[in-house]
Amino acid sequence: MAPRVDALYFFLVGLAVFFSLLIAGLIVFYAVRYKRRGKDDIGVAIHGGLALELTWTIVPLLITMVIFVWGASVFFAMASPPAETMNVYVVGKQWMWKFQHLDGQREINELHVPIGRPVKLIMTSEDVIHDLFFPAFRVKADVLPGRYTTIWFQPTKPGRYQLFCAEYCGTKHSGMIGQVVVMDPTEYQTWLSGGAPEGSLAEGGAKLFASLACNTCHRPDAQGRGPVLEGLFGKTVTLQSGETVAVDEAYVRESILTPSAKIAAGFQPIMPTFQGLVTEEQLLELIEYVKALQNVPQVQTR
Ligand code: CUA
């Protein structure tokens, strides 16, 4: 993304420099050219000019439209990650960045990624608003408590790159920094296999699902008191109110913390809240578990 952002940036700077010089130059030129030469010198009255009016309306309009279309195309490219991404969860807290790989690796203030693969970060905060900024990749987004925001980038060169918190978040805001380590795919595989004694996020979620007794109501056989979760992620469900909602990370999160907010049609609002019982990291594990139920056959014994 960096070359595209830079191209637009330098175009804007070039444009500003060009018009600044042009206007400053003309001011000086006209000041000299039309300076008052005698005591009785009086300028000629001017009564407008259609051609001039049209020129200074249409030219800026065309220039701003170029900037708008160009800027929008870069913005949309930044806002829409490719279909196949490597997802990493990010939890910001005062004052550190926690990165969780789907395979289970957990990192603090350091993020390892392989070269050449689009990486999507799904981010939330445990406390206040933070903002994750990767200057080298030209991507940056707010990280908000109670919500998931995403950014994506595709590393192209191995190396270490700075990451910052770019939203004032308290005493040690300036220390809320870290590094992205971009590695060759083979090195990355070696790095991956070096950790994760605790298993993948989805496996952690499966254990939680059982220990929180979610499985007593959410059963795969449609006999439970709660909706069947198998194959649910990514689908659209109808609510009691008749509205529909897409089952995404935000909906799963809300359903765990505020179950009564959006009750699926045909079910009773009997699920207790898990607010305060699960951490942000555990929520992510549960979400990954629900995602992993995608490819599981409808009937299975657990
Ligand atoms: Cu977190 Cu500033």
mmCIF file of C-alpha atoms and ligand atoms in Angstrom:
data_model
loop_
_atom_site.group_PDB
_atom_site.id
_atom_site.type_symbol
_atom_site.label_atom_id
_atom_site.label_comp_id
_atom_site.label_asym_id
_atom_site.label_seq_id
_atom_site.Cartn_x
_atom_site.Cartn_y
_atom_site.Cartn_z
ATOM 1 C CA MET A 1 0.000 0.000 0.000
ATOM 2 C CA ALA A 2 2.917 2.321 0.746
ATOM 3 C CA PRO A 3 3.787 3.279 -2.863
ATOM 4 C CA ARG A 4 0.149 4.136 -3.582
ATOM 5 C CA VAL A 5 -0.197 6.276 -0.466
ATOM 6 C CA ASP A 6 3.126 7.964 -1.193
ATOM 7 C CA ALA A 7 2.206 8.704 -4.816
ATOM 8 C CA LEU A 8 -0.952 10.475 -3.705
ATOM 9 C CA TYR A 9 0.903 12.277 -0.936
ATOM 10 C CA PHE A 10 3.628 13.577 -3.260
ATOM 11 C CA PHE A 11 1.005 14.593 -5.814
ATOM 12 C CA LEU A 12 -0.727 16.701 -3.128
ATOM 13 C CA VAL A 13 2.563 18.221 -1.979
ATOM 14 C CA GLY A 14 3.550 18.951 -5.601
ATOM 15 C CA LEU A 15 0.202 20.567 -6.262
ATOM 16 C CA ALA A 16 0.458 22.732 -3.148
ATOM 17 C CA VAL A 17 4.033 23.776 -3.992
ATOM 18 C CA PHE A 18 3.083 24.593 -7.607
ATOM 19 C CA PHE A 19 0.140 26.813 -6.651
ATOM 20 C CA SER A 20 1.976 28.443 -3.724
ATOM 21 C CA LEU A 21 4.848 29.430 -6.028
ATOM 22 C CA LEU A 22 2.455 30.490 -8.793
ATOM 23 C CA ILE A 23 0.374 32.707 -6.501
ATOM 24 C CA ALA A 24 3.347 34.178 -4.613
ATOM 25 C CA GLY A 25 5.118 34.805 -7.937
ATOM 26 C CA LEU A 26 2.084 36.510 -9.448
ATOM 27 C CA ILE A 27 1.630 38.710 -6.370
ATOM 28 C CA VAL A 28 5.213 39.933 -6.680
ATOM 29 C CA PHE A 29 4.993 40.247 -10.482
ATOM 30 C CA TYR A 30 1.747 42.270 -10.433
ATOM 31 C CA ALA A 31 2.911 44.393 -7.498
ATOM 32 C CA VAL A 32 5.887 45.490 -9.571
ATOM 33 C CA ARG A 33 4.113 45.601 -12.930
ATOM 34 C CA TYR A 34 1.153 47.698 -11.739
ATOM 35 C CA LYS A 35 2.754 49.719 -8.965
ATOM 36 C CA ARG A 36 1.583 53.306 -8.560
ATOM 37 C CA ARG A 37 3.882 55.451 -10.664
ATOM 38 C CA GLY A 38 2.541 58.956 -10.101
ATOM 39 C CA LYS A 39 0.476 60.820 -7.541
ATOM 40 C CA ASP A 40 -2.557 60.948 -9.796
ATOM 41 C CA ASP A 41 -2.378 57.299 -10.952
ATOM 42 C CA ILE A 42 -5.802 55.726 -10.563
ATOM 43 C CA GLY A 43 -6.596 52.173 -11.640
ATOM 44 C CA VAL A 44 -9.219 51.293 -14.220
ATOM 45 C CA ALA A 45 -12.456 49.935 -12.752
ATOM 46 C CA ILE A 46 -13.073 46.256 -13.554
ATOM 47 C CA HIS A 47 -16.565 44.877 -14.057
ATOM 48 C CA GLY A 48 -16.007 41.140 -13.865
ATOM 49 C CA GLY A 49 -15.186 38.678 -16.611
ATOM 50 C CA LEU A 50 -17.139 35.512 -17.386
ATOM 51 C CA ALA A 51 -14.187 33.658 -18.873
ATOM 52 C CA LEU A 52 -12.071 34.343 -15.798
ATOM 53 C CA GLU A 53 -14.860 33.332 -13.407
ATOM 54 C CA LEU A 54 -15.430 30.072 -15.274
ATOM 55 C CA THR A 55 -11.713 29.283 -15.394
ATOM 56 C CA TRP A 56 -11.127 29.669 -11.693
ATOM 57 C CA THR A 57 -14.211 27.613 -10.920
ATOM 58 C CA ILE A 58 -13.731 24.768 -13.378
ATOM 59 C CA VAL A 59 -9.976 24.253 -13.017
ATOM 60 C CA PRO A 60 -10.080 23.805 -9.200
ATOM 61 C CA LEU A 61 -13.156 21.578 -9.583
ATOM 62 C CA LEU A 62 -11.308 19.283 -11.964
ATOM 63 C CA ILE A 63 -8.245 19.206 -9.719
ATOM 64 C CA THR A 64 -10.275 18.375 -6.588
ATOM 65 C CA MET A 65 -12.175 15.669 -8.464
ATOM 66 C CA VAL A 66 -8.878 14.037 -9.451
ATOM 67 C CA ILE A 67 -7.795 14.132 -5.793
ATOM 68 C CA PHE A 68 -11.152 12.767 -4.652
ATOM 69 C CA VAL A 69 -11.275 9.819 -7.073
ATOM 70 C CA TRP A 70 -7.621 8.983 -6.507
ATOM 71 C CA GLY A 71 -7.960 9.258 -2.719
ATOM 72 C CA ALA A 72 -11.149 7.186 -2.682
ATOM 73 C CA SER A 73 -9.551 4.388 -4.689
ATOM 74 C CA VAL A 74 -6.636 4.199 -2.227
ATOM 75 C CA PHE A 75 -9.056 4.354 0.709
ATOM 76 C CA PHE A 76 -11.191 1.501 -0.635
ATOM 77 C CA ALA A 77 -8.131 -0.624 -1.318
ATOM 78 C CA MET A 78 -7.055 -0.063 2.296
ATOM 79 C CA ALA A 79 -10.529 -0.781 3.659
ATOM 80 C CA SER A 80 -11.129 -4.027 1.765
ATOM 81 C CA PRO A 81 -8.722 -6.845 2.586
ATOM 82 C CA PRO A 82 -8.339 -9.670 0.042
ATOM 83 C CA ALA A 83 -10.472 -12.786 0.550
ATOM 84 C CA GLU A 84 -7.575 -14.954 1.711
ATOM 85 C CA THR A 85 -5.765 -13.313 4.612
ATOM 86 C CA MET A 86 -3.680 -14.464 7.509
ATOM 87 C CA ASN A 87 -5.647 -13.260 10.519
ATOM 88 C CA VAL A 88 -4.050 -12.080 13.734
ATOM 89 C CA TYR A 89 -5.963 -10.801 16.744
ATOM 90 C CA VAL A 90 -4.771 -7.682 18.513
ATOM 91 C CA VAL A 91 -5.720 -6.622 22.020
ATOM 92 C CA GLY A 92 -4.538 -3.208 23.135
ATOM 93 C CA LYS A 93 -4.324 -2.354 26.817
ATOM 94 C CA GLN A 94 -2.626 0.276 28.918
ATOM 95 C CA TRP A 95 0.187 0.035 27.878
ATOM 96 C CA MET A 96 1.003 -2.876 25.624
ATOM 97 C CA TRP A 97 0.023 -4.592 22.412
ATOM 98 C CA LYS A 98 -0.957 -8.253 22.606
ATOM 99 C CA PHE A 99 -0.921 -10.222 19.358
ATOM 100 C CA GLN A 100 -2.569 -13.620 19.086
ATOM 101 C CA HIS A 101 -1.959 -15.918 16.149
ATOM 102 C CA LEU A 102 -4.648 -18.419 15.240
ATOM 103 C CA ASP A 103 -2.204 -21.260 15.849
ATOM 104 C CA GLY A 104 -1.906 -20.145 19.438
ATOM 105 C CA GLN A 105 1.298 -18.070 19.493
ATOM 106 C CA ARG A 106 0.971 -15.087 21.751
ATOM 107 C CA GLU A 107 3.236 -12.100 21.473
ATOM 108 C CA ILE A 108 3.576 -8.820 23.318
ATOM 109 C CA ASN A 109 4.772 -5.685 21.514
ATOM 110 C CA GLU A 110 6.175 -7.864 18.742
ATOM 111 C CA LEU A 111 4.429 -9.296 15.720
ATOM 112 C CA HIS A 112 5.974 -11.923 13.464
ATOM 113 C CA VAL A 113 4.571 -12.210 9.940
ATOM 114 C CA PRO A 114 5.741 -13.952 6.766
ATOM 115 C CA ILE A 115 6.641 -12.034 3.648
ATOM 116 C CA GLY A 116 4.196 -11.860 0.745
ATOM 117 C CA ARG A 117 0.973 -12.826 2.544
ATOM 118 C CA PRO A 118 -1.792 -10.342 3.236
ATOM 119 C CA VAL A 119 -2.165 -10.004 6.998
ATOM 120 C CA LYS A 120 -5.454 -8.911 8.528
ATOM 121 C CA LEU A 121 -5.457 -7.606 12.086
ATOM 122 C CA ILE A 122 -8.707 -7.866 14.040
ATOM 123 C CA MET A 123 -8.298 -5.435 16.886
ATOM 124 C CA THR A 124 -9.971 -4.527 20.149
ATOM 125 C CA SER A 125 -9.058 -2.826 23.400
ATOM 126 C CA GLU A 126 -9.326 -3.953 27.003
ATOM 127 C CA ASP A 127 -9.637 -0.441 28.396
ATOM 128 C CA VAL A 128 -9.404 2.868 26.531
ATOM 129 C CA ILE A 129 -9.076 3.936 22.909
ATOM 130 C CA HIS A 130 -5.712 3.123 21.377
ATOM 131 C CA ASP A 131 -4.581 3.345 17.777
ATOM 132 C CA LEU A 132 -2.265 0.963 16.000
ATOM 133 C CA PHE A 133 0.038 2.589 13.486
ATOM 134 C CA PHE A 134 2.596 0.952 11.177
ATOM 135 C CA PRO A 135 4.358 3.903 9.538
ATOM 136 C CA ALA A 136 6.336 1.732 7.110
ATOM 137 C CA PHE A 137 3.149 0.076 5.831
ATOM 138 C CA ARG A 138 1.181 3.359 5.872
ATOM 139 C CA VAL A 139 -1.689 1.741 7.778
ATOM 140 C CA LYS A 140 -3.276 2.929 10.992
ATOM 141 C CA ALA A 141 -6.605 2.468 12.741
ATOM 142 C CA ASP A 142 -8.234 3.164 16.069
ATOM 143 C CA VAL A 143 -8.513 0.263 18.508
ATOM 144 C CA LEU A 144 -11.715 0.587 20.503
ATOM 145 C CA PRO A 145 -13.034 -1.115 23.627
ATOM 146 C CA GLY A 146 -16.126 -3.203 22.915
ATOM 147 C CA ARG A 147 -15.618 -3.277 19.158
ATOM 148 C CA TYR A 148 -13.544 -4.982 16.508
ATOM 149 C CA THR A 149 -11.770 -2.919 13.897
ATOM 150 C CA THR A 150 -9.572 -4.329 11.156
ATOM 151 C CA ILE A 151 -6.630 -3.246 9.082
ATOM 152 C CA TRP A 152 -4.559 -5.217 6.620
ATOM 153 C CA PHE A 153 -1.178 -5.034 4.978
ATOM 154 C CA GLN A 154 1.051 -7.206 2.836
ATOM 155 C CA PRO A 155 4.718 -7.170 3.826
ATOM 156 C CA THR A 156 7.083 -7.130 0.866
ATOM 157 C CA LYS A 157 10.548 -6.830 2.443
ATOM 158 C CA PRO A 158 12.035 -8.760 5.363
ATOM 159 C CA GLY A 159 13.096 -6.705 8.327
ATOM 160 C CA ARG A 160 11.963 -5.084 11.535
ATOM 161 C CA TYR A 161 9.460 -2.260 11.397
ATOM 162 C CA GLN A 162 8.232 0.046 14.138
ATOM 163 C CA LEU A 163 4.696 0.043 15.401
ATOM 164 C CA PHE A 164 3.204 2.742 17.582
ATOM 165 C CA CYS A 165 0.148 3.630 19.580
ATOM 166 C CA ALA A 166 -1.106 6.752 17.850
ATOM 167 C CA GLU A 167 -3.857 7.788 20.243
ATOM 168 C CA TYR A 168 -3.031 9.394 23.575
ATOM 169 C CA CYS A 169 -4.059 6.750 26.107
ATOM 170 C CA GLY A 170 -2.526 7.737 29.430
ATOM 171 C CA THR A 171 0.775 7.977 31.271
ATOM 172 C CA LYS A 172 2.800 5.468 29.272
ATOM 173 C CA HIS A 173 1.218 6.098 25.884
ATOM 174 C CA SER A 174 4.635 6.920 24.448
ATOM 175 C CA GLY A 175 5.923 3.554 25.622
ATOM 176 C CA MET A 176 3.167 1.616 23.893
ATOM 177 C CA ILE A 177 5.390 0.692 20.991
ATOM 178 C CA GLY A 178 6.722 -2.435 19.370
ATOM 179 C CA GLN A 179 8.031 -4.030 16.220
ATOM 180 C CA VAL A 180 6.793 -6.083 13.320
ATOM 181 C CA VAL A 181 9.219 -8.771 12.269
ATOM 182 C CA VAL A 182 8.768 -9.648 8.610
ATOM 183 C CA MET A 183 10.348 -13.026 7.852
ATOM 184 C CA ASP A 184 10.903 -15.387 4.940
ATOM 185 C CA PRO A 185 8.092 -17.956 4.813
ATOM 186 C CA THR A 186 10.455 -20.774 5.803
ATOM 187 C CA GLU A 187 11.880 -18.812 8.734
ATOM 188 C CA TYR A 188 8.352 -17.939 9.715
ATOM 189 C CA GLN A 189 7.373 -21.618 9.734
ATOM 190 C CA THR A 190 10.335 -22.326 11.996
ATOM 191 C CA TRP A 191 9.296 -19.496 14.264
ATOM 192 C CA LEU A 192 5.712 -20.773 14.343
ATOM 193 C CA SER A 193 6.715 -24.297 15.260
ATOM 194 C CA GLY A 194 8.836 -22.955 18.105
ATOM 195 C CA GLY A 195 5.915 -21.927 20.271
ATOM 196 C CA ALA A 196 2.260 -22.563 20.979
ATOM 197 C CA PRO A 197 2.398 -25.040 23.841
ATOM 198 C CA GLU A 198 -1.193 -24.093 24.618
ATOM 199 C CA GLY A 199 -2.637 -25.100 21.253
ATOM 200 C CA SER A 200 -4.572 -23.030 18.744
ATOM 201 C CA LEU A 201 -7.056 -20.320 19.613
ATOM 202 C CA ALA A 202 -9.920 -22.519 18.465
ATOM 203 C CA GLU A 203 -8.742 -25.371 20.715
ATOM 204 C CA GLY A 204 -8.562 -22.975 23.646
ATOM 205 C CA GLY A 205 -12.068 -21.858 22.720
ATOM 206 C CA ALA A 206 -13.303 -25.446 22.670
ATOM 207 C CA LYS A 207 -12.046 -25.978 26.231
ATOM 208 C CA LEU A 208 -13.662 -22.744 27.386
ATOM 209 C CA PHE A 209 -16.884 -23.672 25.637
ATOM 210 C CA ALA A 210 -17.017 -26.824 27.728
ATOM 211 C CA SER A 211 -15.809 -25.305 31.007
ATOM 212 C CA LEU A 212 -18.305 -22.426 30.788
ATOM 213 C CA ALA A 213 -20.970 -25.068 30.041
ATOM 214 C CA CYS A 214 -21.982 -23.362 26.790
ATOM 215 C CA ASN A 215 -22.375 -26.839 25.337
ATOM 216 C CA THR A 216 -25.323 -27.670 27.556
ATOM 217 C CA CYS A 217 -27.530 -25.277 25.560
ATOM 218 C CA HIS A 218 -25.655 -24.893 22.273
ATOM 219 C CA ARG A 219 -25.754 -28.456 21.023
ATOM 220 C CA PRO A 220 -25.008 -29.621 17.507
ATOM 221 C CA ASP A 221 -28.250 -31.608 17.229
ATOM 222 C CA ALA A 222 -30.806 -28.749 17.430
ATOM 223 C CA GLN A 223 -32.187 -30.221 20.670
ATOM 224 C CA GLY A 224 -30.544 -27.576 22.833
ATOM 225 C CA ARG A 225 -32.162 -24.460 24.270
ATOM 226 C CA GLY A 226 -29.809 -22.222 22.308
ATOM 227 C CA PRO A 227 -29.132 -21.936 18.581
ATOM 228 C CA VAL A 228 -26.959 -24.543 16.885
ATOM 229 C CA LEU A 229 -23.586 -22.927 16.334
ATOM 230 C CA GLU A 230 -22.248 -25.396 13.768
ATOM 231 C CA GLY A 231 -21.948 -23.725 10.391
ATOM 232 C CA LEU A 232 -23.363 -20.477 11.769
ATOM 233 C CA PHE A 233 -20.435 -18.100 11.345
ATOM 234 C CA GLY A 234 -20.685 -15.958 8.231
ATOM 235 C CA LYS A 235 -24.402 -16.701 7.824
ATOM 236 C CA THR A 236 -27.285 -14.309 8.365
ATOM 237 C CA VAL A 237 -29.784 -14.978 11.145
ATOM 238 C CA THR A 238 -33.286 -13.631 11.638
ATOM 239 C CA LEU A 239 -34.016 -12.053 15.002
ATOM 240 C CA GLN A 240 -37.224 -12.062 17.015
ATOM 241 C CA SER A 241 -37.827 -8.520 15.838
ATOM 242 C CA GLY A 242 -37.774 -9.712 12.240
ATOM 243 C CA GLU A 243 -34.517 -7.941 11.543
ATOM 244 C CA THR A 244 -31.579 -9.887 10.198
ATOM 245 C CA VAL A 245 -28.007 -9.768 11.386
ATOM 246 C CA ALA A 246 -24.787 -11.128 9.927
ATOM 247 C CA VAL A 247 -22.945 -13.521 12.204
ATOM 248 C CA ASP A 248 -19.525 -11.920 12.426
ATOM 249 C CA GLU A 249 -16.987 -11.382 15.197
ATOM 250 C CA ALA A 250 -18.943 -8.446 16.593
ATOM 251 C CA TYR A 251 -22.216 -10.408 16.768
ATOM 252 C CA VAL A 252 -20.630 -13.405 18.482
ATOM 253 C CA ARG A 253 -18.964 -11.067 20.959
ATOM 254 C CA GLU A 254 -22.206 -9.250 21.696
ATOM 255 C CA SER A 255 -24.107 -12.512 22.062
ATOM 256 C CA ILE A 256 -21.653 -13.657 24.728
ATOM 257 C CA LEU A 257 -21.512 -10.394 26.676
ATOM 258 C CA THR A 258 -25.051 -9.081 26.127
ATOM 259 C CA PRO A 259 -27.071 -12.161 25.112
ATOM 260 C CA SER A 260 -30.446 -10.402 25.280
ATOM 261 C CA ALA A 261 -29.460 -7.698 22.781
ATOM 262 C CA LYS A 262 -30.233 -9.679 19.625
ATOM 263 C CA ILE A 263 -32.195 -12.871 20.241
ATOM 264 C CA ALA A 264 -32.440 -15.225 17.273
ATOM 265 C CA ALA A 265 -36.035 -15.935 16.210
ATOM 266 C CA GLY A 266 -37.527 -18.980 17.931
ATOM 267 C CA PHE A 267 -35.396 -18.773 21.076
ATOM 268 C CA GLN A 268 -35.993 -17.484 24.585
ATOM 269 C CA PRO A 269 -33.788 -14.796 26.155
ATOM 270 C CA ILE A 270 -32.548 -17.205 28.816
ATOM 271 C CA MET A 271 -28.815 -17.055 28.257
ATOM 272 C CA PRO A 272 -26.901 -15.439 31.135
ATOM 273 C CA THR A 273 -24.343 -12.762 30.415
ATOM 274 C CA PHE A 274 -20.676 -13.642 30.465
ATOM 275 C CA GLN A 275 -19.636 -10.035 31.025
ATOM 276 C CA GLY A 276 -16.738 -10.039 33.467
ATOM 277 C CA LEU A 277 -16.360 -13.813 33.254
ATOM 278 C CA VAL A 278 -14.325 -13.926 30.069
ATOM 279 C CA THR A 279 -11.333 -11.791 29.145
ATOM 280 C CA GLU A 280 -10.849 -10.171 25.742
ATOM 281 C CA GLU A 281 -8.428 -12.977 24.857
ATOM 282 C CA GLN A 282 -10.919 -15.640 25.882
ATOM 283 C CA LEU A 283 -13.590 -13.939 23.796
ATOM 284 C CA LEU A 284 -11.291 -14.195 20.790
ATOM 285 C CA GLU A 285 -10.769 -17.894 21.509
ATOM 286 C CA LEU A 286 -14.512 -18.452 21.686
ATOM 287 C CA ILE A 287 -14.993 -16.568 18.416
ATOM 288 C CA GLU A 288 -12.332 -18.697 16.741
ATOM 289 C CA TYR A 289 -14.024 -21.796 18.103
ATOM 290 C CA VAL A 290 -17.369 -20.739 16.634
ATOM 291 C CA LYS A 291 -15.580 -20.035 13.333
ATOM 292 C CA ALA A 292 -13.946 -23.459 13.457
ATOM 293 C CA LEU A 293 -17.377 -25.069 13.767
ATOM 294 C CA GLN A 294 -17.831 -24.038 10.128
ATOM 295 C CA ASN A 295 -16.616 -27.204 8.523
ATOM 296 C CA VAL A 296 -17.872 -29.612 11.120
ATOM 297 C CA PRO A 297 -20.703 -31.882 9.966
ATOM 298 C CA GLN A 298 -24.073 -31.033 11.529
ATOM 299 C CA VAL A 299 -24.331 -34.305 13.436
ATOM 300 C CA GLN A 300 -21.414 -35.228 15.605
ATOM 301 C CA THR A 301 -20.803 -36.401 19.103
ATOM 302 C CA ARG A 302 -18.637 -34.444 21.404
HETATM 303 CU CU1 CUA B 1 -2.301 3.190 23.647
HETATM 304 CU CU2 CUA B 1 -1.643 5.459 23.244
#
